[in-house]
Amino acid sequence: MELKKSPDGGWGWVIVLVSFFTQFLCYGSPLAVGVLYIEWLDAFGEGKGKTAWVGSLASGVGLLASPVCSLCVSSFGARTVTIFSGFMVAGGLMLSSFAPNIYFLFFSYGIVVGLGCGLLYTATVTITCQYFDDRRGLALGLISTGSSVGLFIYAALQRMLVEFYGLDGCLLIVGALALNILACGSLMRPLHSSDCPLPKKIVPEDLPDRYSIYNEKGKNLEENINILDKSYSSEEKCKSTLANGDWKQESLLHKNPTVTHTKEPETYKKKVAEQTYFCKQLAKRKWQLYKNYCGETLALFKNKVFSALFIAILLFDIGGFPPSLLMEDVARSSNVKEEEFIMPLISIIGIMTAVGKLLLGILADFKWINTLYLYVATLIIMGLALCAIPFAKSYVTLALLSSILGFLTGNWSIFPYVTTKTVGIEKLAHAYGILMFFAGLGNSLGPPIVGWFYDWTQTYDIAFYFSGFCVLLGGFILLLAALPYWDTCNKQLPKPAPTTFLYKVASNV
C-alpha cells in the first residue's frame, strides 16, 4: 500500500488534535508520578532508589520497547495500536490501586502502563509525520505538548484526588479517565489512497516472482509430491503387513477401490504439496526480512551523526529525566515549607515543557535555523541548569530552575525532526525505534541512580552534579559529530531500492 503525499492540513489537524489528547491522557499520570512517589515512600517504607524504579520504568519501558512498538504500528496501523494500548494504560493504572507492595507496582504501573505509553507515543508520532511534511515541526510540537499539559494538570489533579479519595481511589479515577484514549484512536484514519483496492489473499499460484527468494515452484512441487508418494507407499506397505491374521478379511474388502477413492489421495497430496511449498517460501521471505533489518540497522550506525545522536539521547535521559520525578522530594529535602508552594514544582515543569515544545517546534520550521544545533544548545544549557540545582535552597530558586529545565525538556518536539533530517523519512520508523530504545534505557536508569546517590550521601548535591555532567557530555559529543557533517544531511537523500522489507499489507480499517 503506497501512502498519499502528505496533505499538510485537512484531516491532518484532526490527527493533531486526537494525538494531543492521546498523549495528554496516557502520559499525564506517569510524568506527574512525583506526586505519587512521595505517597509510595510513606506507604511502603522502601528506599528512594528502589521506589524511584516505579516511575522510571513507566517512562522507560515503552521507550525500551520502541523497536517492537514501531513494528506493531507498521504492521497493524496507528488506529488499532492506539485502541489496544488505551486498554493497557487504563488497566495498568486501575490494577496499581490494588498493589500490596512496591514489586507489584513494578509490573502494573511500571511495565504495563509504560509499554502502553510507548505504543501510543510511537503511533501518534508516526501518523502525524505521515500527514505533515512542510509543517511537520509545528505538528509534532503541538501533539507533544499534550504530555506536558498532562503533566501540569495531573500533578495538581493527583494531589487533590489523593487528599479526597486516597492513593487507591486516585489511581482508579485516573485509570477511568485513560479510557477516553479509545475514542481518540477511533479517529486516527490511516493515510492511503482511497482508489487502491485492498490486496486479495495471496495463494501460491498468484505469488509474484519478485517476492519469491527462489523461483522454483514447479520443481519444489514435484519434490514435495515425490516425498508424499514415498510416504504414502510406505504407509500402504505397513497396512498390507498388518493385514495378516484377524485383519486379513478386512484387507480383502478393500482390494478393489473405486475411482473416487483413488483420486482422493492424489488431490490431498497436491494440496499438501502446495501448502508445503508456500510455507517454505514464507520462511525464506521472513529470513530475508530479518537479514534486511539487520543490514539497515548497521547502515544507520555508519552515519556519524546518528551514532552520536543515540549516545546523546542516552546521556540526556539519564541526567535530564530525574528532576521531573524527584523535584518535589528535592524541595522537601531542602526544608522548603509547603506553605511557600504557590504552585507544585512538577506543574511548573509541565507547563514550561509545553511552552518549550511549542516554541522549539515552531523554530524548527524556519529554514535559516539549523535544527541539530538548536537541539545541541538545549542539551548544553540544560546540563548547566542541572549543576545549579544543589545551590537552590528556596522555593523561588527551585521554581526558576524548574522553569528552565521544563522549557529545555521541550526539545522532545524537535527530536523526531532531527532524526528525520539525519536518516530520511523512509528510515524514520526504524531509526526512531532504535533511538527511543536508548532513551528508555536512560529513563529507566536515571531516577534510581539519583535515588541511590541520595541513599548513599543523604543529599542530592552529588546526584545532580552527575546528572548535569551526563547531559553536557552528550551535548558536546553530538556537537563534535555534527560540525562537519550536517550539510550533507540536509541534501536530498537517494530513494532506497524497493526490497521485500518495505512491503506492507494493508490493515482493515
C-alpha positions as a Python dict, from the first residue, in 0.01 Angstrom:
ca = {
    (1, 'M'): (0, 0, 0),
    (2, 'E'): (150, 333, -105),
    (3, 'L'): (85, 640, 103),
    (4, 'K'): (-51, 959, -49),
    (5, 'K'): (154, 1277, -47),
    (6, 'S'): (136, 1440, 296),
    (7, 'P'): (-164, 1679, 285),
    (8, 'D'): (-17, 1923, 545),
    (9, 'G'): (-369, 2005, 665),
    (10, 'G'): (-725, 1886, 623),
    (11, 'W'): (-785, 1575, 830),
    (12, 'G'): (-428, 1610, 950),
    (13, 'W'): (-542, 1873, 1201),
    (14, 'V'): (-789, 1621, 1343),
    (15, 'I'): (-496, 1380, 1376),
    (16, 'V'): (-303, 1651, 1563),
    (17, 'L'): (-597, 1711, 1798),
    (18, 'V'): (-660, 1345, 1886),
    (19, 'S'): (-284, 1279, 1916),
    (20, 'F'): (-261, 1571, 2159),
    (21, 'F'): (-535, 1427, 2380),
    (22, 'T'): (-390, 1076, 2350),
    (23, 'Q'): (-56, 1192, 2489),
    (24, 'F'): (-237, 1405, 2746),
    (25, 'L'): (-433, 1109, 2882),
    (26, 'C'): (-160, 844, 2871),
    (27, 'Y'): (139, 1048, 2991),
    (28, 'G'): (-38, 1268, 3246),
    (29, 'S'): (-1, 1028, 3538),
    (30, 'P'): (341, 873, 3454),
    (31, 'L'): (505, 1214, 3408),
    (32, 'A'): (342, 1351, 3724),
    (33, 'V'): (441, 1040, 3918),
    (34, 'G'): (649, 1259, 4152),
    (35, 'V'): (328, 1326, 4346),
    (36, 'L'): (264, 953, 4382),
    (37, 'Y'): (634, 888, 4452),
    (38, 'I'): (612, 1065, 4787),
    (39, 'E'): (297, 870, 4877),
    (40, 'W'): (464, 539, 4787),
    (41, 'L'): (766, 629, 5002),
    (42, 'D'): (537, 672, 5302),
    (43, 'A'): (310, 375, 5219),
    (44, 'F'): (572, 106, 5159),
    (45, 'G'): (872, 244, 5352),
    (46, 'E'): (1126, 148, 5084),
    (47, 'G'): (1441, 342, 4991),
    (48, 'K'): (1435, 628, 4743),
    (49, 'G'): (1638, 436, 4487),
    (50, 'K'): (1407, 133, 4488),
    (51, 'T'): (1087, 339, 4488),
    (52, 'A'): (1215, 551, 4200),
    (53, 'W'): (1212, 239, 3982),
    (54, 'V'): (832, 262, 3953),
    (55, 'G'): (832, 599, 3780),
    (56, 'S'): (1146, 529, 3580),
    (57, 'L'): (1004, 202, 3445),
    (58, 'A'): (679, 375, 3348),
    (59, 'S'): (874, 619, 3134),
    (60, 'G'): (1150, 383, 3023),
    (61, 'V'): (983, 53, 2935),
    (62, 'G'): (781, 195, 2648),
    (63, 'L'): (1091, 355, 2503),
    (64, 'L'): (1297, 40, 2552),
    (65, 'A'): (1036, -148, 2352),
    (66, 'S'): (1033, 116, 2076),
    (67, 'P'): (1160, -123, 1804),
    (68, 'V'): (870, -356, 1888),
    (69, 'C'): (631, -59, 1906),
    (70, 'S'): (744, 59, 1563),
    (71, 'L'): (691, -290, 1423),
    (72, 'C'): (341, -304, 1572),
    (73, 'V'): (244, 34, 1423),
    (74, 'S'): (386, -65, 1083),
    (75, 'S'): (203, -398, 1089),
    (76, 'F'): (-137, -309, 1238),
    (77, 'G'): (-168, 67, 1188),
    (78, 'A'): (-189, 356, 1432),
    (79, 'R'): (-564, 322, 1494),
    (80, 'T'): (-554, -42, 1605),
    (81, 'V'): (-245, 8, 1820),
    (82, 'T'): (-393, 317, 1987),
    (83, 'I'): (-717, 143, 2084),
    (84, 'F'): (-537, -164, 2217),
    (85, 'S'): (-285, 48, 2411),
    (86, 'G'): (-565, 253, 2564),
    (87, 'F'): (-689, -62, 2734),
    (88, 'M'): (-336, -136, 2856),
    (89, 'V'): (-282, 207, 3014),
    (90, 'A'): (-626, 218, 3179),
    (91, 'G'): (-597, -139, 3306),
    (92, 'G'): (-247, -87, 3444),
    (93, 'L'): (-348, 225, 3635),
    (94, 'M'): (-656, 57, 3786),
    (95, 'L'): (-456, -254, 3872),
    (96, 'S'): (-199, -40, 4056),
    (97, 'S'): (-464, 69, 4305),
    (98, 'F'): (-461, -287, 4444),
    (99, 'A'): (-81, -306, 4480),
    (100, 'P'): (18, -481, 4809),
    (101, 'N'): (388, -388, 4776),
    (102, 'I'): (637, -198, 4563),
    (103, 'Y'): (720, -503, 4350),
    (104, 'F'): (361, -528, 4229),
    (105, 'L'): (386, -166, 4114),
    (106, 'F'): (694, -251, 3911),
    (107, 'F'): (469, -469, 3695),
    (108, 'S'): (133, -291, 3697),
    (109, 'Y'): (246, 72, 3684),
    (110, 'G'): (599, 36, 3550),
    (111, 'I'): (569, -231, 3280),
    (112, 'V'): (200, -239, 3176),
    (113, 'V'): (142, 138, 3180),
    (114, 'G'): (490, 207, 3044),
    (115, 'L'): (452, -29, 2749),
    (116, 'G'): (110, 113, 2667),
    (117, 'C'): (252, 467, 2668),
    (118, 'G'): (535, 360, 2439),
    (119, 'L'): (293, 214, 2187),
    (120, 'L'): (77, 527, 2198),
    (121, 'Y'): (373, 761, 2156),
    (122, 'T'): (502, 572, 1852),
    (123, 'A'): (154, 562, 1697),
    (124, 'T'): (89, 935, 1739),
    (125, 'V'): (432, 1043, 1611),
    (126, 'T'): (422, 809, 1312),
    (127, 'I'): (75, 906, 1189),
    (128, 'T'): (150, 1277, 1240),
    (129, 'C'): (469, 1252, 1031),
    (130, 'Q'): (265, 1081, 758),
    (131, 'Y'): (7, 1362, 747),
    (132, 'F'): (257, 1653, 758),
    (133, 'D'): (571, 1743, 566),
    (134, 'D'): (624, 2120, 537),
    (135, 'R'): (455, 2184, 874),
    (136, 'R'): (591, 1874, 1045),
    (137, 'G'): (781, 2071, 1311),
    (138, 'L'): (468, 2262, 1413),
    (139, 'A'): (252, 1947, 1412),
    (140, 'L'): (497, 1750, 1624),
    (141, 'G'): (530, 2043, 1860),
    (142, 'L'): (153, 2062, 1904),
    (143, 'I'): (99, 1692, 1975),
    (144, 'S'): (396, 1667, 2209),
    (145, 'T'): (257, 1949, 2424),
    (146, 'G'): (-20, 1705, 2518),
    (147, 'S'): (208, 1517, 2756),
    (148, 'S'): (334, 1845, 2904),
    (149, 'V'): (-14, 1982, 2961),
    (150, 'G'): (-100, 1643, 3110),
    (151, 'L'): (194, 1677, 3348),
    (152, 'F'): (79, 2025, 3451),
    (153, 'I'): (-284, 1923, 3513),
    (154, 'Y'): (-226, 1574, 3653),
    (155, 'A'): (26, 1700, 3910),
    (156, 'A'): (-244, 1909, 4078),
    (157, 'L'): (-524, 1662, 3997),
    (158, 'Q'): (-349, 1362, 4153),
    (159, 'R'): (-259, 1561, 4464),
    (160, 'M'): (-623, 1664, 4504),
    (161, 'L'): (-750, 1309, 4440),
    (162, 'V'): (-509, 1167, 4697),
    (163, 'E'): (-638, 1414, 4957),
    (164, 'F'): (-1004, 1333, 4890),
    (165, 'Y'): (-1003, 964, 4793),
    (166, 'G'): (-665, 831, 4900),
    (167, 'L'): (-392, 680, 4685),
    (168, 'D'): (-604, 383, 4569),
    (169, 'G'): (-903, 598, 4471),
    (170, 'C'): (-674, 836, 4283),
    (171, 'L'): (-535, 556, 4066),
    (172, 'L'): (-882, 416, 3993),
    (173, 'I'): (-1014, 755, 3877),
    (174, 'V'): (-705, 829, 3667),
    (175, 'G'): (-736, 486, 3505),
    (176, 'A'): (-1100, 554, 3419),
    (177, 'L'): (-1001, 882, 3253),
    (178, 'A'): (-748, 694, 3038),
    (179, 'L'): (-1030, 501, 2871),
    (180, 'N'): (-1100, 813, 2663),
    (181, 'I'): (-795, 713, 2458),
    (182, 'L'): (-1021, 464, 2280),
    (183, 'A'): (-1230, 747, 2136),
    (184, 'C'): (-916, 928, 2019),
    (185, 'G'): (-784, 617, 1848),
    (186, 'S'): (-1107, 565, 1652),
    (187, 'L'): (-1046, 897, 1470),
    (188, 'M'): (-695, 810, 1350),
    (189, 'R'): (-782, 745, 988),
    (190, 'P'): (-486, 593, 803),
    (191, 'L'): (-342, 789, 513),
    (192, 'H'): (-369, 575, 200),
    (193, 'S'): (-508, 606, -149),
    (194, 'S'): (-885, 552, -145),
    (195, 'D'): (-889, 420, -504),
    (196, 'C'): (-648, 139, -427),
    (197, 'P'): (-838, -183, -359),
    (198, 'L'): (-739, -395, -65),
    (199, 'P'): (-500, -670, -170),
    (200, 'K'): (-662, -1007, -217),
    (201, 'K'): (-546, -1309, -27),
    (202, 'I'): (-228, -1444, -182),
    (203, 'V'): (-236, -1806, -295),
    (204, 'P'): (71, -1995, -417),
    (205, 'E'): (-39, -1970, -782),
    (206, 'D'): (-67, -1589, -765),
    (207, 'L'): (252, -1526, -567),
    (208, 'P'): (456, -1261, -758),
    (209, 'D'): (802, -1369, -865),
    (210, 'R'): (966, -1066, -702),
    (211, 'Y'): (852, -1185, -358),
    (212, 'S'): (997, -1534, -408),
    (213, 'I'): (1350, -1590, -291),
    (214, 'Y'): (1388, -1886, -528),
    (215, 'N'): (1164, -1911, -831),
    (216, 'E'): (1145, -2289, -834),
    (217, 'K'): (780, -2357, -778),
    (218, 'G'): (741, -2644, -1024),
    (219, 'K'): (1050, -2821, -901),
    (220, 'N'): (953, -2782, -537),
    (221, 'L'): (602, -2911, -601),
    (222, 'E'): (738, -3221, -775),
    (223, 'E'): (980, -3284, -489),
    (224, 'N'): (705, -3246, -231),
    (225, 'I'): (473, -3483, -424),
    (226, 'N'): (753, -3741, -456),
    (227, 'I'): (809, -3723, -81),
    (228, 'L'): (439, -3774, -21),
    (229, 'D'): (437, -4068, -268),
    (230, 'K'): (714, -4237, -78),
    (231, 'S'): (536, -4171, 248),
    (232, 'Y'): (208, -4300, 105),
    (233, 'S'): (367, -4619, -36),
    (234, 'S'): (536, -4685, 299),
    (235, 'E'): (202, -4645, 468),
    (236, 'E'): (43, -4895, 225),
    (237, 'K'): (318, -5144, 294),
    (238, 'C'): (258, -5116, 666),
    (239, 'K'): (-113, -5170, 611),
    (240, 'S'): (-51, -5481, 399),
    (241, 'T'): (183, -5618, 665),
    (242, 'L'): (-70, -5557, 938),
    (243, 'A'): (-339, -5716, 723),
    (244, 'N'): (-233, -6070, 824),
    (245, 'G'): (-424, -6261, 1087),
    (246, 'D'): (-753, -6114, 1207),
    (247, 'W'): (-736, -5816, 967),
    (248, 'K'): (-681, -6023, 653),
    (249, 'Q'): (-1051, -6041, 575),
    (250, 'E'): (-1089, -5663, 610),
    (251, 'S'): (-795, -5613, 372),
    (252, 'L'): (-970, -5823, 106),
    (253, 'L'): (-1275, -5600, 121),
    (254, 'H'): (-1064, -5303, 12),
    (255, 'K'): (-886, -5488, -266),
    (256, 'N'): (-1091, -5321, -541),
    (257, 'P'): (-1113, -4946, -455),
    (258, 'T'): (-1344, -4717, -656),
    (259, 'V'): (-1227, -4437, -888),
    (260, 'T'): (-1325, -4170, -632),
    (261, 'H'): (-1120, -4342, -364),
    (262, 'T'): (-818, -4344, -599),
    (263, 'K'): (-844, -3975, -678),
    (264, 'E'): (-878, -3860, -316),
    (265, 'P'): (-513, -3929, -217),
    (266, 'E'): (-392, -3752, -534),
    (267, 'T'): (-595, -3438, -456),
    (268, 'Y'): (-485, -3446, -95),
    (269, 'K'): (-118, -3487, -192),
    (270, 'K'): (-139, -3193, -432),
    (271, 'K'): (-292, -2965, -170),
    (272, 'V'): (-37, -3063, 92),
    (273, 'A'): (246, -3012, -159),
    (274, 'E'): (119, -2661, -240),
    (275, 'Q'): (90, -2569, 126),
    (276, 'T'): (437, -2710, 198),
    (277, 'Y'): (583, -2506, -85),
    (278, 'F'): (408, -2192, 36),
    (279, 'C'): (537, -2241, 393),
    (280, 'K'): (891, -2287, 265),
    (281, 'Q'): (872, -1968, 60),
    (282, 'L'): (722, -1779, 354),
    (283, 'A'): (1004, -1893, 583),
    (284, 'K'): (1263, -1783, 325),
    (285, 'R'): (1098, -1444, 292),
    (286, 'K'): (1087, -1398, 669),
    (287, 'W'): (1454, -1483, 695),
    (288, 'Q'): (1530, -1231, 421),
    (289, 'L'): (1333, -966, 614),
    (290, 'Y'): (1545, -1023, 924),
    (291, 'K'): (1865, -1001, 718),
    (292, 'N'): (1746, -675, 561),
    (293, 'Y'): (1654, -534, 902),
    (294, 'C'): (1998, -611, 1044),
    (295, 'G'): (2165, -470, 734),
    (296, 'E'): (1970, -145, 756),
    (297, 'T'): (2049, -117, 1127),
    (298, 'L'): (2423, -147, 1057),
    (299, 'A'): (2389, 110, 780),
    (300, 'L'): (2227, 355, 1024),
    (301, 'F'): (2513, 326, 1272),
    (302, 'K'): (2761, 405, 994),
    (303, 'N'): (2604, 751, 993),
    (304, 'K'): (2827, 957, 1222),
    (305, 'V'): (2552, 1193, 1337),
    (306, 'F'): (2311, 907, 1409),
    (307, 'S'): (2572, 729, 1624),
    (308, 'A'): (2635, 1048, 1822),
    (309, 'L'): (2260, 1105, 1848),
    (310, 'F'): (2197, 774, 2026),
    (311, 'I'): (2477, 849, 2277),
    (312, 'A'): (2338, 1198, 2337),
    (313, 'I'): (1981, 1078, 2393),
    (314, 'L'): (2101, 809, 2634),
    (315, 'L'): (2302, 1055, 2845),
    (316, 'F'): (2028, 1319, 2822),
    (317, 'D'): (1766, 1086, 2969),
    (318, 'I'): (1999, 959, 3241),
    (319, 'G'): (2056, 1315, 3361),
    (320, 'G'): (1754, 1512, 3242),
    (321, 'F'): (1463, 1291, 3345),
    (322, 'P'): (1513, 1271, 3728),
    (323, 'P'): (1408, 1634, 3803),
    (324, 'S'): (1052, 1574, 3682),
    (325, 'L'): (1027, 1274, 3914),
    (326, 'L'): (1223, 1392, 4217),
    (327, 'M'): (1187, 1772, 4228),
    (328, 'E'): (912, 1758, 4492),
    (329, 'D'): (1134, 1545, 4713),
    (330, 'V'): (1429, 1777, 4644),
    (331, 'A'): (1223, 2065, 4783),
    (332, 'R'): (1127, 1860, 5090),
    (333, 'S'): (1493, 1765, 5146),
    (334, 'S'): (1589, 2135, 5121),
    (335, 'N'): (1342, 2213, 5404),
    (336, 'V'): (1114, 2419, 5181),
    (337, 'K'): (780, 2454, 5360),
    (338, 'E'): (461, 2354, 5182),
    (339, 'E'): (311, 2692, 5268),
    (340, 'E'): (561, 2856, 5032),
    (341, 'F'): (441, 2646, 4738),
    (342, 'I'): (244, 2877, 4512),
    (343, 'M'): (232, 2600, 4252),
    (344, 'P'): (374, 2246, 4258),
    (345, 'L'): (723, 2234, 4106),
    (346, 'I'): (616, 1945, 3884),
    (347, 'S'): (333, 2158, 3746),
    (348, 'I'): (584, 2433, 3664),
    (349, 'I'): (799, 2183, 3478),
    (350, 'G'): (494, 2059, 3292),
    (351, 'I'): (362, 2393, 3172),
    (352, 'M'): (707, 2516, 3070),
    (353, 'T'): (771, 2190, 2885),
    (354, 'A'): (454, 2257, 2685),
    (355, 'V'): (574, 2609, 2605),
    (356, 'G'): (917, 2477, 2511),
    (357, 'K'): (781, 2207, 2282),
    (358, 'L'): (558, 2454, 2101),
    (359, 'L'): (820, 2727, 2056),
    (360, 'L'): (1101, 2489, 1964),
    (361, 'G'): (870, 2313, 1719),
    (362, 'I'): (790, 2648, 1552),
    (363, 'L'): (1160, 2739, 1538),
    (364, 'A'): (1237, 2407, 1371),
    (365, 'D'): (1023, 2507, 1071),
    (366, 'F'): (1237, 2813, 993),
    (367, 'K'): (1476, 2738, 707),
    (368, 'W'): (1754, 2958, 847),
    (369, 'I'): (1770, 2767, 1179),
    (370, 'N'): (1987, 2458, 1197),
    (371, 'T'): (1767, 2220, 1396),
    (372, 'L'): (2054, 1997, 1506),
    (373, 'Y'): (2249, 2289, 1653),
    (374, 'L'): (1930, 2407, 1823),
    (375, 'Y'): (1896, 2064, 1985),
    (376, 'V'): (2262, 2069, 2094),
    (377, 'A'): (2214, 2414, 2252),
    (378, 'T'): (1923, 2285, 2463),
    (379, 'L'): (2142, 1999, 2590),
    (380, 'I'): (2431, 2223, 2694),
    (381, 'I'): (2212, 2480, 2872),
    (382, 'M'): (2019, 2205, 3046),
    (383, 'G'): (2340, 2046, 3174),
    (384, 'L'): (2441, 2377, 3331),
    (385, 'A'): (2095, 2419, 3490),
    (386, 'L'): (2115, 2071, 3646),
    (387, 'C'): (2452, 2154, 3802),
    (388, 'A'): (2289, 2462, 3960),
    (389, 'I'): (2019, 2267, 4149),
    (390, 'P'): (2240, 2198, 4457),
    (391, 'F'): (2272, 2576, 4507),
    (392, 'A'): (1893, 2629, 4513),
    (393, 'K'): (1771, 2640, 4873),
    (394, 'S'): (1441, 2830, 4839),
    (395, 'Y'): (1114, 2784, 4656),
    (396, 'V'): (1180, 3079, 4423),
    (397, 'T'): (1516, 2947, 4300),
    (398, 'L'): (1379, 2593, 4264),
    (399, 'A'): (1081, 2727, 4069),
    (400, 'L'): (1313, 2927, 3841),
    (401, 'L'): (1530, 2624, 3771),
    (402, 'S'): (1220, 2410, 3719),
    (403, 'S'): (1101, 2659, 3456),
    (404, 'I'): (1434, 2647, 3272),
    (405, 'L'): (1453, 2267, 3287),
    (406, 'G'): (1094, 2233, 3175),
    (407, 'F'): (1140, 2463, 2876),
    (408, 'L'): (1457, 2283, 2764),
    (409, 'T'): (1292, 1942, 2807),
    (410, 'G'): (1062, 2062, 2530),
    (411, 'N'): (1338, 1962, 2286),
    (412, 'W'): (1148, 1632, 2261),
    (413, 'S'): (929, 1803, 2000),
    (414, 'I'): (1222, 1859, 1763),
    (415, 'F'): (1388, 1523, 1822),
    (416, 'P'): (1177, 1341, 1556),
    (417, 'Y'): (1252, 1635, 1325),
    (418, 'V'): (1627, 1597, 1385),
    (419, 'T'): (1602, 1222, 1329),
    (420, 'T'): (1415, 1270, 1001),
    (421, 'K'): (1675, 1516, 875),
    (422, 'T'): (1953, 1277, 973),
    (423, 'V'): (1829, 950, 820),
    (424, 'G'): (1537, 1049, 592),
    (425, 'I'): (1163, 993, 619),
    (426, 'E'): (1192, 644, 467),
    (427, 'K'): (1400, 521, 760),
    (428, 'L'): (1229, 728, 1030),
    (429, 'A'): (1033, 447, 1195),
    (430, 'H'): (1336, 217, 1204),
    (431, 'A'): (1582, 480, 1329),
    (432, 'Y'): (1338, 636, 1574),
    (433, 'G'): (1266, 297, 1730),
    (434, 'I'): (1638, 242, 1792),
    (435, 'L'): (1687, 588, 1941),
    (436, 'M'): (1385, 552, 2165),
    (437, 'F'): (1527, 224, 2294),
    (438, 'F'): (1833, 409, 2424),
    (439, 'A'): (1613, 692, 2555),
    (440, 'G'): (1414, 434, 2751),
    (441, 'L'): (1734, 287, 2889),
    (442, 'G'): (1832, 633, 3016),
    (443, 'N'): (1485, 696, 3159),
    (444, 'S'): (1496, 365, 3344),
    (445, 'L'): (1843, 419, 3493),
    (446, 'G'): (1837, 793, 3571),
    (447, 'P'): (1600, 823, 3870),
    (448, 'P'): (1726, 509, 4052),
    (449, 'I'): (2086, 632, 4016),
    (450, 'V'): (1993, 971, 4162),
    (451, 'G'): (1797, 797, 4440),
    (452, 'W'): (2093, 571, 4521),
    (453, 'F'): (2321, 874, 4537),
    (454, 'Y'): (2083, 1022, 4797),
    (455, 'D'): (2065, 697, 4996),
    (456, 'W'): (2445, 688, 4996),
    (457, 'T'): (2520, 1057, 5075),
    (458, 'Q'): (2186, 1174, 5226),
    (459, 'T'): (2196, 1472, 4988),
    (460, 'Y'): (2106, 1536, 4624),
    (461, 'D'): (2416, 1751, 4552),
    (462, 'I'): (2644, 1483, 4403),
    (463, 'A'): (2349, 1326, 4221),
    (464, 'F'): (2267, 1641, 4024),
    (465, 'Y'): (2634, 1717, 3953),
    (466, 'F'): (2643, 1373, 3794),
    (467, 'S'): (2320, 1441, 3602),
    (468, 'G'): (2449, 1772, 3468),
    (469, 'F'): (2778, 1615, 3359),
    (470, 'C'): (2594, 1342, 3164),
    (471, 'V'): (2381, 1592, 2971),
    (472, 'L'): (2678, 1819, 2898),
    (473, 'L'): (2885, 1526, 2774),
    (474, 'G'): (2606, 1413, 2539),
    (475, 'G'): (2568, 1764, 2400),
    (476, 'F'): (2937, 1809, 2323),
    (477, 'I'): (2967, 1463, 2162),
    (478, 'L'): (2675, 1543, 1931),
    (479, 'L'): (2819, 1886, 1852),
    (480, 'L'): (3158, 1743, 1752),
    (481, 'A'): (2996, 1478, 1533),
    (482, 'A'): (2765, 1727, 1360),
    (483, 'L'): (3008, 2009, 1280),
    (484, 'P'): (3147, 1873, 951),
    (485, 'Y'): (2851, 1657, 857),
    (486, 'W'): (2519, 1837, 894),
    (487, 'D'): (2524, 1999, 549),
    (488, 'T'): (2524, 1660, 380),
    (489, 'C'): (2228, 1554, 594),
    (490, 'N'): (2023, 1840, 452),
    (491, 'K'): (2070, 1719, 95),
    (492, 'Q'): (1808, 1512, -80),
    (493, 'L'): (1868, 1154, 25),
    (494, 'P'): (1853, 897, -258),
    (495, 'K'): (1540, 689, -255),
    (496, 'P'): (1628, 334, -149),
    (497, 'A'): (1570, 49, -392),
    (498, 'P'): (1248, -139, -316),
    (499, 'T'): (1302, -453, -112),
    (500, 'T'): (1075, -709, 45),
    (501, 'F'): (1131, -533, 378),
    (502, 'L'): (942, -223, 257),
    (503, 'Y'): (634, -423, 157),
    (504, 'K'): (332, -361, 380),
    (505, 'V'): (-1, -540, 390),
    (506, 'A'): (-294, -304, 426),
    (507, 'S'): (-479, -339, 754),
    (508, 'N'): (-856, -348, 768),
    (509, 'V'): (-978, -12, 888),
}
